[in-house]
Short mmCIF file of C-alpha atoms in Angstrom, two decimals:
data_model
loop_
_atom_site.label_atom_id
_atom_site.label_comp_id
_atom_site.label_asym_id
_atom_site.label_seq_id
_atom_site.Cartn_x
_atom_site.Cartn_y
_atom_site.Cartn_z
CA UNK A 515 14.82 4.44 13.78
CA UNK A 516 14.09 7.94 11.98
CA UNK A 517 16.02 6.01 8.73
CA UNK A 518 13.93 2.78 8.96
CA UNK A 519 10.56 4.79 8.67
CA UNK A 520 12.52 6.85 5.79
CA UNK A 521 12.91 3.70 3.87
CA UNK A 522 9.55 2.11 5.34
CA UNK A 523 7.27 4.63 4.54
CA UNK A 524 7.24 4.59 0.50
CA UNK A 525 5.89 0.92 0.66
CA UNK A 526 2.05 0.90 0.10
CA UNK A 527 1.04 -1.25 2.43
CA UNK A 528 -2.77 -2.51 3.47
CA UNK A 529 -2.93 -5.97 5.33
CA UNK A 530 -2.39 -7.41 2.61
CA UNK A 531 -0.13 -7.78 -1.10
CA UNK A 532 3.41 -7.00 -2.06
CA UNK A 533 3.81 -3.91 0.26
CA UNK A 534 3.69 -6.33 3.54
CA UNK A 535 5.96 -8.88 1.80
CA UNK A 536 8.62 -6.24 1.16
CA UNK A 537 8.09 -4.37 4.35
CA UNK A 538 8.75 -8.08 5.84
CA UNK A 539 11.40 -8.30 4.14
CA UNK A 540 12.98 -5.31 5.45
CA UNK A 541 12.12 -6.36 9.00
CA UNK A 542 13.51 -9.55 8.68
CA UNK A 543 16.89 -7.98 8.12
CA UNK A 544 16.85 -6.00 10.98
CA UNK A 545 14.90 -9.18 12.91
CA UNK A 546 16.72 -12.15 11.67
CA UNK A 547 14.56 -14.58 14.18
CA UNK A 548 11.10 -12.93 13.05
CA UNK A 549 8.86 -15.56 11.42
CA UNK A 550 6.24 -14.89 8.84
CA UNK A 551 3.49 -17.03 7.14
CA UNK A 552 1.57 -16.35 4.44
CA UNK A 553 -2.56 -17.35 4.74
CA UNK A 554 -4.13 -17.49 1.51
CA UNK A 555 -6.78 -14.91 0.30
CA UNK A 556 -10.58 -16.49 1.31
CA UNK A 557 -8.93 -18.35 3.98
CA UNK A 558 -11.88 -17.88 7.29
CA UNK A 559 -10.12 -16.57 10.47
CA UNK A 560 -12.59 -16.33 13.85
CA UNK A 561 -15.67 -14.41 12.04
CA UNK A 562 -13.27 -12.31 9.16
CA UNK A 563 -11.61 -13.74 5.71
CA UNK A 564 -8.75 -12.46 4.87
CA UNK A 565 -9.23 -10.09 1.50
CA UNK A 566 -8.14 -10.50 -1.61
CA UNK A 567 -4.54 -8.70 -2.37
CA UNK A 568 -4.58 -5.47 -3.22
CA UNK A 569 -1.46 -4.00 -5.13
CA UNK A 570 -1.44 -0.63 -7.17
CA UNK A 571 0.64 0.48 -10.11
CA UNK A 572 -0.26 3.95 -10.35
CA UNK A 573 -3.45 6.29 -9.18
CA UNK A 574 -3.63 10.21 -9.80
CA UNK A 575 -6.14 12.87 -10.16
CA UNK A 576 -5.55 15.60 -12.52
CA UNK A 577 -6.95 19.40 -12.33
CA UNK A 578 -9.09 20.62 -15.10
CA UNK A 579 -5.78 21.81 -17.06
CA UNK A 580 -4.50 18.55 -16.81
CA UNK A 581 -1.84 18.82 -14.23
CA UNK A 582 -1.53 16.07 -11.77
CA UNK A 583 -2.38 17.33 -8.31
CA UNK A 584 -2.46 14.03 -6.18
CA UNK A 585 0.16 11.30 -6.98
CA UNK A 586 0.38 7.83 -5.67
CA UNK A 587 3.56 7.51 -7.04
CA UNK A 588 4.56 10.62 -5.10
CA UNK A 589 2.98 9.71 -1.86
CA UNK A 590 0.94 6.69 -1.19
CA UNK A 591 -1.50 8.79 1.28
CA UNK A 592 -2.45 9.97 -2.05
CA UNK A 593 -4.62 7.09 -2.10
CA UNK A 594 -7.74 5.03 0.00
CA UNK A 595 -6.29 1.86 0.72
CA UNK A 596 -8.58 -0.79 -1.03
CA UNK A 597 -10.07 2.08 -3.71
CA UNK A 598 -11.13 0.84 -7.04
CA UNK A 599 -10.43 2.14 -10.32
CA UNK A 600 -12.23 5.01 -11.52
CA UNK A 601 -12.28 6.59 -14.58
CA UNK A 602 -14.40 10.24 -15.00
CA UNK A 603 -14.43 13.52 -14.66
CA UNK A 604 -16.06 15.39 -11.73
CA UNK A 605 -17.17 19.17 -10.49
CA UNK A 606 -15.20 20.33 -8.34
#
């Protein structure tokens, strides 16, 4: 169990985009008679619709030297699920 979280726990995941299908994916080998289906983005469900994807290539945040301190390609608690891009520089 400790390996599948090893290899699980890279994938970004949120409830929905390419994190869920791979981490599916991985499941499915270990769960050959699990079933998935896919619901489209929009779709109503009871008194929710399901979100659009969300799927990250990169996210960091860089001290005022310009080293990166938080890396989503590092660690993907790096970053709020569903954050959007931002572009600025803040006080710290």
């Amino acid at each position: 169990m400790y390996l599948w979280a090893k290899h699980l726990f890279p994938i970004n995941r949120s409830i929905t985009g390419n994190g869920v299908r791979e981490t599916l994916s991985y499941l499915s080998v270990l769960l050959p008679e699990l079933k998935t289906y896919e619901v489209p983005s929009g779709t109503k469900v009871l008194d929710w619709t399901i979100p659009d994807e969300w799927n990250v290539k990169s996210a960091w945040l860089k001290d005022p030297e310009g080293r990166i301190i938080a890396d989503y390609l590092e660690n993907n608690l790096h970053l709020v699920g569903y954050s959007i891009p931002v572009t600025k520089k803040i006080n710290l």
